[in-house]
Short mmCIF file of C-alpha atoms in Angstrom, two decimals:
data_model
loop_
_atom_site.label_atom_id
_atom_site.label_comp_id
_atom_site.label_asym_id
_atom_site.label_seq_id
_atom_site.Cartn_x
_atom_site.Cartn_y
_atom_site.Cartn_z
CA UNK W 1 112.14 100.68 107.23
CA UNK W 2 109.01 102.81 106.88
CA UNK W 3 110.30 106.62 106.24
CA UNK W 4 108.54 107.69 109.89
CA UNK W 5 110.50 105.46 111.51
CA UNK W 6 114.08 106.82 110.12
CA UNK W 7 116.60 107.53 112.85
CA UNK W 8 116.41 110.92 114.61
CA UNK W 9 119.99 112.16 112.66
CA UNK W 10 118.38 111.32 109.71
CA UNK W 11 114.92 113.50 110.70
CA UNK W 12 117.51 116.34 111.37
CA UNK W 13 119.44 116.51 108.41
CA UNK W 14 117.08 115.02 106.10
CA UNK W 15 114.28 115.84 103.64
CA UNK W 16 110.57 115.64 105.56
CA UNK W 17 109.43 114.05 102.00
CA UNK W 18 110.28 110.79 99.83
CA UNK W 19 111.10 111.21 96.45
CA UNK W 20 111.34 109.22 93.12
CA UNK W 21 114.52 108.85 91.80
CA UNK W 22 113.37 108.34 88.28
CA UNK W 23 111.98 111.32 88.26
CA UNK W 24 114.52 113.40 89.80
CA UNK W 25 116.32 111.81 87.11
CA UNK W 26 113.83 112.84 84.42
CA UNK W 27 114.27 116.42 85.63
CA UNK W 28 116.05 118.76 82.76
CA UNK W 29 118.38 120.34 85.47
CA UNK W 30 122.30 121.23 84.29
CA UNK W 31 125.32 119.73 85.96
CA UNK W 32 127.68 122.12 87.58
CA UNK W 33 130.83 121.53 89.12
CA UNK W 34 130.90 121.53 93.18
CA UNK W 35 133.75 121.53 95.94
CA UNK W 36 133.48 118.29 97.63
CA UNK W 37 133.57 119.66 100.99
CA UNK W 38 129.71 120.92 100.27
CA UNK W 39 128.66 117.18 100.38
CA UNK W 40 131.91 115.54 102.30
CA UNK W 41 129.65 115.93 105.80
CA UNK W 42 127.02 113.10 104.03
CA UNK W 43 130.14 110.73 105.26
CA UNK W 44 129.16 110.99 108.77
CA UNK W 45 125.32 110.44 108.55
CA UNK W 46 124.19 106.50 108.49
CA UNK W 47 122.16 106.92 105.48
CA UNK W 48 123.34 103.30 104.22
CA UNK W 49 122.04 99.45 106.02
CA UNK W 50 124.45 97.28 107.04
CA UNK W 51 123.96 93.96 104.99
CA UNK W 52 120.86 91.67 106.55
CA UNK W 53 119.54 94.47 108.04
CA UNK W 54 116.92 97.65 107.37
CA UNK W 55 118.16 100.12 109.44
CA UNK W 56 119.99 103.34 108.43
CA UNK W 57 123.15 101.80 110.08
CA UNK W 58 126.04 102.26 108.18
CA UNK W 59 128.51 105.71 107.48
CA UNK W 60 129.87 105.81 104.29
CA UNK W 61 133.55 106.51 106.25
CA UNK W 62 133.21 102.95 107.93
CA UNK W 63 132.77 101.45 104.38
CA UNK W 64 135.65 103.77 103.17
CA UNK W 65 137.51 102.63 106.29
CA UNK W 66 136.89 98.88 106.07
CA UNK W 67 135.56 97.85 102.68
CA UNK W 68 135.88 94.23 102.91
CA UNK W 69 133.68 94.33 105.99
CA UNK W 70 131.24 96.28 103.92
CA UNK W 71 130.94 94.41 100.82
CA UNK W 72 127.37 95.28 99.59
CA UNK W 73 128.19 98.88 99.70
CA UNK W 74 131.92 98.88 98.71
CA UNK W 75 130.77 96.74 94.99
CA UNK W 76 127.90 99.97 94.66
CA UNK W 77 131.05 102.29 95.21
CA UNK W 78 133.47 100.31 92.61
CA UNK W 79 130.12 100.16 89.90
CA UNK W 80 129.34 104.02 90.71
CA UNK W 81 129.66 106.04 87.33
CA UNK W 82 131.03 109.02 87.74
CA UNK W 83 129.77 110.58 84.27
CA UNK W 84 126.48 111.12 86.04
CA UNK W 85 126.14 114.20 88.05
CA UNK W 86 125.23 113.57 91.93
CA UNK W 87 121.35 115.31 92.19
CA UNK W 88 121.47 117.68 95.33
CA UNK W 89 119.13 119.94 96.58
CA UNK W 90 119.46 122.66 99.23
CA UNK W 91 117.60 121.72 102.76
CA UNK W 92 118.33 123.41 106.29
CA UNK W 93 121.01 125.19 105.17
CA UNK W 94 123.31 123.25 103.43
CA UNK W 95 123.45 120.75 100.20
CA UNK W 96 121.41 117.57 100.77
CA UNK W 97 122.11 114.26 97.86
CA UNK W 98 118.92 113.39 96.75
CA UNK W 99 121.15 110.92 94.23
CA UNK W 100 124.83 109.86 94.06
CA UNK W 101 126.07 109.31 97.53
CA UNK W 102 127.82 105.95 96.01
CA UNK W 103 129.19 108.29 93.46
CA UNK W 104 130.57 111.05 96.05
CA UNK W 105 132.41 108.27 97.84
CA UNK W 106 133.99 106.64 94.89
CA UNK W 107 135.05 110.56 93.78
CA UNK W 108 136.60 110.83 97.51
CA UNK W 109 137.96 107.42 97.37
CA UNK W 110 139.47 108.58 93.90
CA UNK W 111 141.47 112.04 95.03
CA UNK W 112 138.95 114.19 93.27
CA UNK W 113 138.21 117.85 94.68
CA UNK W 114 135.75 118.79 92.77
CA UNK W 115 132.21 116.91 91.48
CA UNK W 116 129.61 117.09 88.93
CA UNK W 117 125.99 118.01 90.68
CA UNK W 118 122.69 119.49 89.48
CA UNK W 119 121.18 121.82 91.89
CA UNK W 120 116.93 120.61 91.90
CA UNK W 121 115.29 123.80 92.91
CA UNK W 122 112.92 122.72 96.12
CA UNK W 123 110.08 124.28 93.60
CA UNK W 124 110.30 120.75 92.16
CA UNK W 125 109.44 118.63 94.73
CA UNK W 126 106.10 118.18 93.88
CA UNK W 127 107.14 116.88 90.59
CA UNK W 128 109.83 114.19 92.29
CA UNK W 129 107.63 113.30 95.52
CA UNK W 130 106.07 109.65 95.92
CA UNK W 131 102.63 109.44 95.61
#
């Protein structure tokens, strides 16, 4: 799906630019420990596809809910490291994942309060944006 096309929800919580993971990942940034329930909201957003499909489609709750329904997704969840920080970044208010929304799930799914994140100033985006 072409990043215009995205679903409304998505427009409204979302970034208005496409990034490069491998170079958010580049970025020198510290990790910090967060409270969950700054990121827990990214549950109710369909920022995932349904398998066979392009569509943002899919909550992370209804692959937390049924995971044998969800297979794709669920396997990302179960391979998810957890020693790598989840890459945020702040964006209308509140703490948007630029990376780790497998990870945050598989620390919910796990009992954990608290996560590893590194905060990417937005004076970075130019350095992270596709070309």
């Amino acid at each position: 799906m072409a990043w215009e096309d995205r679903p409304q929800i998505i427009k409204d919580v979302g970034f208005d630019f496409s990034w490069d993971s491998k170079k958010v990942w580049a970025l020198d940034i510290p990790a910090e420990e967060m409270d969950m329930q700054n990121l827990i909201w990214h549950f109710d957003i369909p920022f995932w596809e349904v398998e066979d499909t392009d569509d943002y489609n899919l909550k992370p709750w209804e692959v937390i809910d049924e995971p044998d329904k969800h297979s794709v997704h669920y396997k990302k969840i179960q391979k998810a490291d957890l020693k790598y920080p989840i890459d945020i970044m702040e964006n209308k208010g509140r703490w948007l994942i630029l990376d780790g929304l497998h990870r945050l799930v598989k620390a919910h799914m796990q009992g954990l309060k608290k996560v590893m994140v590194r905060k990417i100033p937005r004076e970075k985006i130019p350095e992270i944006s596709k070309k």
